[in-house]
XYZ file of C-alpha atoms in Angstrom:
388
model
C -0.037 -0.245 0.205
C 1.352 3.496 -1.091
C 1.458 6.044 1.796
C 2.778 8.770 0.157
C 1.311 11.820 0.751
C 1.039 13.474 -2.972
C -0.551 16.667 -1.387
C 2.646 17.609 0.153
C 5.003 16.594 -2.806
C 2.541 18.940 -5.135
C 2.747 21.532 -2.787
C 6.209 21.860 -2.688
C 6.960 21.359 -7.089
C 4.203 24.979 -5.976
C 6.544 26.372 -3.825
C 9.334 25.749 -5.974
C 7.980 28.050 -8.688
C 7.132 30.721 -6.265
C 10.564 30.691 -5.818
C 11.588 30.869 -9.034
C 9.107 33.682 -9.799
C 10.780 35.530 -6.278
C 13.660 35.515 -7.828
C 13.180 36.346 -11.730
C 11.144 39.701 -10.194
C 13.704 40.750 -8.569
C 15.783 42.904 -10.667
C 12.396 44.227 -12.040
C 10.632 44.957 -8.782
C 12.493 47.318 -7.071
C 14.444 45.323 -4.807
C 17.197 45.172 -7.276
C 18.044 41.600 -6.150
C 21.759 40.748 -6.167
C 23.473 39.488 -9.108
C 21.413 41.206 -12.262
C 20.188 45.026 -11.959
C 17.433 46.402 -13.307
C 18.135 50.119 -12.582
C 15.601 51.869 -14.182
C 11.584 51.153 -14.547
C 11.052 48.722 -11.898
C 7.807 48.751 -10.873
C 6.971 48.068 -7.160
C 6.245 44.716 -5.876
C 7.657 45.023 -2.627
C 4.060 43.372 -1.507
C 4.988 40.371 -3.555
C 8.300 39.364 -2.076
C 7.181 40.519 1.464
C 4.342 38.373 1.505
C 6.975 35.464 0.335
C 9.536 36.271 2.098
C 6.985 35.868 5.385
C 6.257 32.271 4.692
C 8.091 30.489 1.879
C 10.820 29.022 3.092
C 9.149 28.084 6.666
C 6.615 25.725 4.577
C 9.969 24.414 2.897
C 11.451 23.921 6.317
C 7.987 22.146 7.579
C 7.723 19.455 4.978
C 11.399 18.660 5.021
C 11.371 18.321 8.187
C 8.181 15.683 8.705
C 9.939 13.613 6.602
C 12.747 12.952 9.406
C 11.517 11.022 11.886
C 10.595 8.032 9.819
C 13.745 8.295 7.345
C 15.855 8.372 11.041
C 13.898 4.998 12.180
C 14.271 3.137 8.622
C 18.394 3.881 7.858
C 19.527 4.603 11.944
C 21.757 7.827 12.694
C 24.991 7.012 10.783
C 23.030 6.409 7.224
C 20.750 8.773 7.913
C 23.452 11.618 8.440
C 25.158 10.062 5.447
C 23.074 10.174 3.132
C 21.971 13.592 4.149
C 25.578 15.238 4.223
C 25.595 13.675 -0.049
C 22.251 14.996 -0.552
C 22.300 18.257 0.894
C 26.451 18.666 0.744
C 27.645 17.914 -2.413
C 25.030 20.336 -4.049
C 25.940 23.112 -1.881
C 30.167 22.624 -1.730
C 29.133 23.103 -5.882
C 27.193 25.789 -4.958
C 29.722 27.775 -2.943
C 33.102 26.635 -5.319
C 30.906 26.595 -8.779
C 27.366 28.686 -9.102
C 27.918 31.059 -7.013
C 31.653 32.334 -7.957
C 30.327 32.315 -11.892
C 27.345 34.898 -10.402
C 29.476 37.160 -8.529
C 31.995 37.270 -11.465
C 29.037 38.484 -13.546
C 28.164 41.088 -11.663
C 31.701 42.580 -10.608
C 32.123 42.765 -13.729
C 28.614 44.465 -15.039
C 27.706 46.617 -12.095
C 31.367 47.390 -9.817
C 33.338 49.896 -11.181
C 36.845 47.986 -10.402
C 38.326 47.019 -13.567
C 37.858 44.050 -15.608
C 39.601 40.907 -14.694
C 39.839 37.586 -15.593
C 37.842 35.155 -13.891
C 40.388 33.181 -12.566
C 42.040 36.587 -10.895
C 38.826 37.587 -9.491
C 37.782 33.982 -8.136
C 41.016 34.133 -5.954
C 41.257 37.799 -5.065
C 38.117 38.861 -5.162
C 35.908 35.809 -4.227
C 37.982 34.226 -1.915
C 39.526 37.610 -0.658
C 43.221 36.548 -1.168
C 44.025 39.642 -2.816
C 42.897 41.942 -0.132
C 39.580 44.611 -0.326
C 39.701 47.042 -2.930
C 39.652 50.651 -1.668
C 36.081 51.766 -1.682
C 34.450 47.993 -1.836
C 30.662 48.967 -2.210
C 29.983 45.608 -0.779
C 28.260 44.121 0.874
C 30.596 42.233 2.821
C 34.167 41.297 2.349
C 34.928 39.189 0.587
C 32.506 37.891 -2.615
C 32.061 34.191 -1.486
C 28.386 33.272 -0.346
C 26.237 30.422 -0.214
C 23.550 32.479 -2.454
C 19.943 31.085 -2.171
C 21.525 27.598 -1.162
C 21.777 29.243 2.378
C 18.247 26.993 2.712
C 20.293 23.510 1.796
C 22.876 24.831 4.422
C 20.434 25.624 6.929
C 18.720 22.117 6.556
C 22.135 20.032 6.525
C 21.998 22.277 9.481
C 19.249 20.479 11.278
C 19.711 17.379 9.645
C 22.842 17.199 12.385
C 21.189 18.787 15.356
C 18.466 16.132 14.935
C 20.650 13.380 14.533
C 22.100 14.313 17.858
C 18.986 14.821 19.564
C 18.037 11.578 18.681
C 21.400 9.592 19.780
C 20.490 11.997 23.272
C 17.854 10.531 23.656
C 17.983 7.125 22.936
C 13.870 6.679 22.309
C 12.923 4.694 18.903
C 10.058 6.530 17.840
C 9.254 4.208 14.413
C 5.719 4.148 15.576
C 3.352 6.943 14.731
C 1.608 8.260 18.120
C -1.437 9.594 17.119
C -2.913 12.629 19.911
C -6.047 14.685 19.498
C -5.952 16.574 15.986
C -4.146 20.033 16.085
C -6.139 22.159 17.725
C -7.124 26.512 17.490
C -5.448 27.279 20.931
C -2.199 25.151 20.249
C -1.973 27.257 16.572
C -2.637 30.458 18.180
C -0.277 29.950 21.463
C 2.371 28.707 18.795
C 1.794 32.368 16.736
C 2.666 34.265 19.870
C 5.427 32.205 20.784
C 6.871 32.862 17.358
C 6.236 36.110 16.926
C 7.244 37.542 20.369
C 10.538 35.605 19.688
C 10.867 36.929 15.956
C 10.304 40.808 17.402
C 13.119 40.131 20.008
C 16.229 39.245 17.247
C 14.940 41.932 15.281
C 16.012 44.347 17.948
C 19.538 43.647 16.947
C 18.727 41.244 13.181
C 16.955 43.701 11.077
C 14.864 41.743 8.056
C 18.207 40.854 4.894
C 20.950 41.581 7.343
C 22.613 38.698 6.622
C 25.660 37.124 9.120
C 28.331 34.195 8.917
C 27.006 32.402 11.765
C 30.057 30.377 13.224
C 31.828 31.807 10.335
C 30.494 30.308 7.524
C 26.141 29.252 7.753
C 24.631 31.862 6.022
C 21.828 33.556 7.977
C 19.088 36.260 8.123
C 18.903 36.032 11.934
C 15.176 38.082 11.641
C 13.075 34.802 10.526
C 15.297 32.154 11.877
C 13.047 31.833 15.176
C 10.119 31.321 11.988
C 12.164 28.843 10.168
C 13.241 26.273 13.580
C 9.958 26.695 14.858
C 8.361 25.146 11.797
C 11.084 22.311 11.022
C 10.227 21.324 14.884
C 7.232 21.390 13.995
C 7.264 19.447 10.987
C 8.407 17.089 13.043
C 6.089 17.208 15.129
C 2.832 16.934 13.099
C 4.753 13.641 11.678
C 4.710 11.824 15.096
C 0.817 13.394 15.634
C -0.325 13.296 12.017
C -0.933 16.768 12.129
C -1.293 16.728 8.463
C -3.353 14.161 7.740
C -6.038 15.103 10.985
C -6.489 18.676 10.279
C -9.781 19.454 10.032
C -12.230 20.604 7.557
C -12.954 23.942 10.268
C -9.073 24.557 11.299
C -7.577 24.316 7.778
C -10.515 26.568 6.082
C -10.741 29.456 8.595
C -6.563 29.482 8.379
C -6.452 29.564 4.504
C -9.338 32.603 4.860
C -6.200 34.451 7.546
C -3.369 33.980 5.196
C -5.719 35.041 2.406
C -6.700 38.124 3.928
C -3.915 38.916 5.541
C -2.279 38.529 2.121
C -4.736 40.365 0.545
C -4.308 43.485 3.342
C -0.781 43.636 1.800
C -1.239 44.135 -1.418
C -4.034 46.254 -0.875
C -1.443 48.858 0.798
C -3.411 48.368 3.960
C -0.857 47.472 6.483
C 0.994 50.323 7.532
C 3.671 48.946 9.890
C 6.155 47.980 8.108
C 9.553 45.713 8.613
C 12.022 47.954 10.652
C 13.860 46.579 13.605
C 14.442 48.361 17.041
C 12.163 48.194 20.308
C 9.018 50.044 18.414
C 4.925 48.803 18.098
C 5.654 48.966 14.539
C 8.144 46.135 14.810
C 6.154 44.373 17.076
C 3.275 44.753 14.771
C 5.168 42.900 11.513
C 6.656 40.314 13.879
C 2.919 38.764 14.697
C 1.471 40.152 11.011
C 4.173 38.563 9.589
C 4.147 35.022 11.737
C 0.209 35.079 11.353
C 0.617 35.045 7.570
C 3.107 32.295 7.794
C 1.193 30.201 9.204
C -2.351 30.685 8.037
C -1.029 30.495 4.273
C 1.103 27.422 5.771
C -1.600 25.418 7.339
C -4.061 26.402 4.830
C -2.046 25.716 1.626
C -1.336 22.492 3.521
C -5.305 21.557 4.058
C -5.996 23.427 0.177
C -3.452 20.493 -1.085
C -4.692 17.375 0.403
C -8.140 18.551 -0.493
C -7.734 19.147 -4.239
C -4.572 18.188 -4.858
C -3.466 15.352 -3.234
C -3.641 13.239 -6.618
C -0.538 12.046 -8.908
C 0.425 11.930 -12.193
C 3.917 10.713 -14.629
C 4.033 14.598 -15.103
C 3.392 15.811 -11.541
C 6.166 12.601 -10.340
C 8.650 14.285 -12.915
C 8.157 17.875 -11.328
C 8.119 16.909 -7.374
C 11.872 14.744 -8.037
C 13.208 17.650 -9.392
C 12.038 19.592 -7.360
C 15.490 20.103 -5.441
C 17.743 20.105 -8.288
C 16.159 22.832 -9.887
C 15.952 24.343 -6.517
C 20.011 24.574 -6.869
C 20.176 25.539 -10.585
C 17.335 27.684 -10.743
C 19.533 31.320 -10.219
C 21.824 30.887 -13.108
C 18.925 29.782 -15.514
C 17.293 33.148 -13.832
C 20.166 35.319 -13.940
C 21.100 33.944 -17.674
C 17.244 35.212 -18.695
C 17.743 38.449 -16.816
C 20.544 38.969 -19.063
C 19.307 38.237 -22.131
C 16.141 40.119 -21.776
C 18.469 43.331 -21.041
C 18.193 44.811 -24.357
C 15.332 43.676 -25.574
C 12.580 46.515 -24.832
C 9.719 44.860 -23.281
C 7.986 46.393 -20.677
C 9.287 45.493 -17.151
C 5.690 43.090 -16.156
C 6.970 40.991 -19.589
C 9.657 40.946 -18.954
C 8.891 39.558 -15.479
C 6.424 37.068 -16.573
C 8.523 35.758 -19.521
C 11.855 35.556 -17.081
C 9.419 33.715 -14.459
C 7.832 31.348 -16.765
C 11.300 30.436 -18.649
C 13.238 30.214 -15.392
C 10.309 27.384 -14.656
C 10.412 25.657 -17.994
C 14.187 25.607 -18.530
C 15.352 24.815 -14.846
C 12.769 22.000 -14.551
C 14.093 20.892 -17.779
C 17.794 20.525 -17.525
C 17.638 19.132 -14.262
C 14.885 16.555 -16.053
C 18.499 15.987 -18.163
C 20.479 15.471 -15.646
C 18.329 12.936 -13.351
C 18.283 11.444 -16.335
C 21.680 11.569 -18.043
C 22.741 10.393 -14.393
C 20.234 6.977 -14.139
C 22.081 6.310 -17.628
C 25.253 6.011 -15.911
C 24.255 4.134 -12.683
C 22.617 1.676 -15.135
C 25.782 1.890 -17.323
C 27.955 0.983 -13.909
C 26.077 -1.846 -12.695
C 26.039 -3.663 -16.864
C 30.195 -3.037 -16.304
C 30.083 -4.711 -12.366
C 28.129 -7.802 -13.908
C 29.698 -11.664 -14.254
C 30.536 -12.246 -17.427
């Protein structure tokens, strides 16, 4: 019997689409992104960016964490950690040593005024900082080395280590699922107040979009860490208590409405407080707004996809299997498209839609080709090892 939760696979694909559109829109929507700047004629996509940032990565953490307990129970600590290090660590290294240097080199040549250098000189002297900081360095940090969008994979790897350590300390085999009462409104609201309060306290010192190298290497935006950590933990508990399967229609519908209404208020411009940090009512209000937006959209989308999207087809299986690789590869594909459309005379909205659509299509196509080639290579290796 196949107990796979297809609605989570489909939701993961939808979130991946949204992430691609989010990064495709940054240079066209006023935030400028980082690897490519539109500069002129940008449109205001602040609501789109802030609503996305308010929930979609937290929901990714919840979905990822949901599968940790079963995988750990099935494989044991050593194999569980080995598999996650291989699955996350290799793409992370590839991104750090290959993808990000290429993106940052293109940015260096096109949007900085330090002159033309060879890629190798840039790679050693600027990306890794072996040549000393140039006078008047524009930042945002020195040196240029970073994980970029792969910070999510880095954090997930850290959580895998933490989860393994906690399970080993507890030394409890939780192979079975302990079904308790379904998720109730009181628990959800209490969770929201705790996360919002922690978010407000963190943002006293770490505003949104302030990235630091925690422990020198973990690329972290502390402003959203309370949400990420809380939703990751909730994903693990949700597995043991079957919250996703037992979420009632009443609770799911209410929180879907809450999420949609809060998002609509931001799009309509009715949210007057903003994301500034510091000890202020403004910061407190936004911390609570964003937290309950996150809870509403996350629970609401889980409920919606469970009710209408718990189906699988051949094409949805292909999309789901490629979602992780697409996340790794989508930024260079999107940035290449942004450069390609740079000198084409089109309205900004048209460029945004075209880069988003083609970014989704081309990245999934590239990922699928990589998966096919990898599968073919493994089959050839098996054939080579067959006895005569």
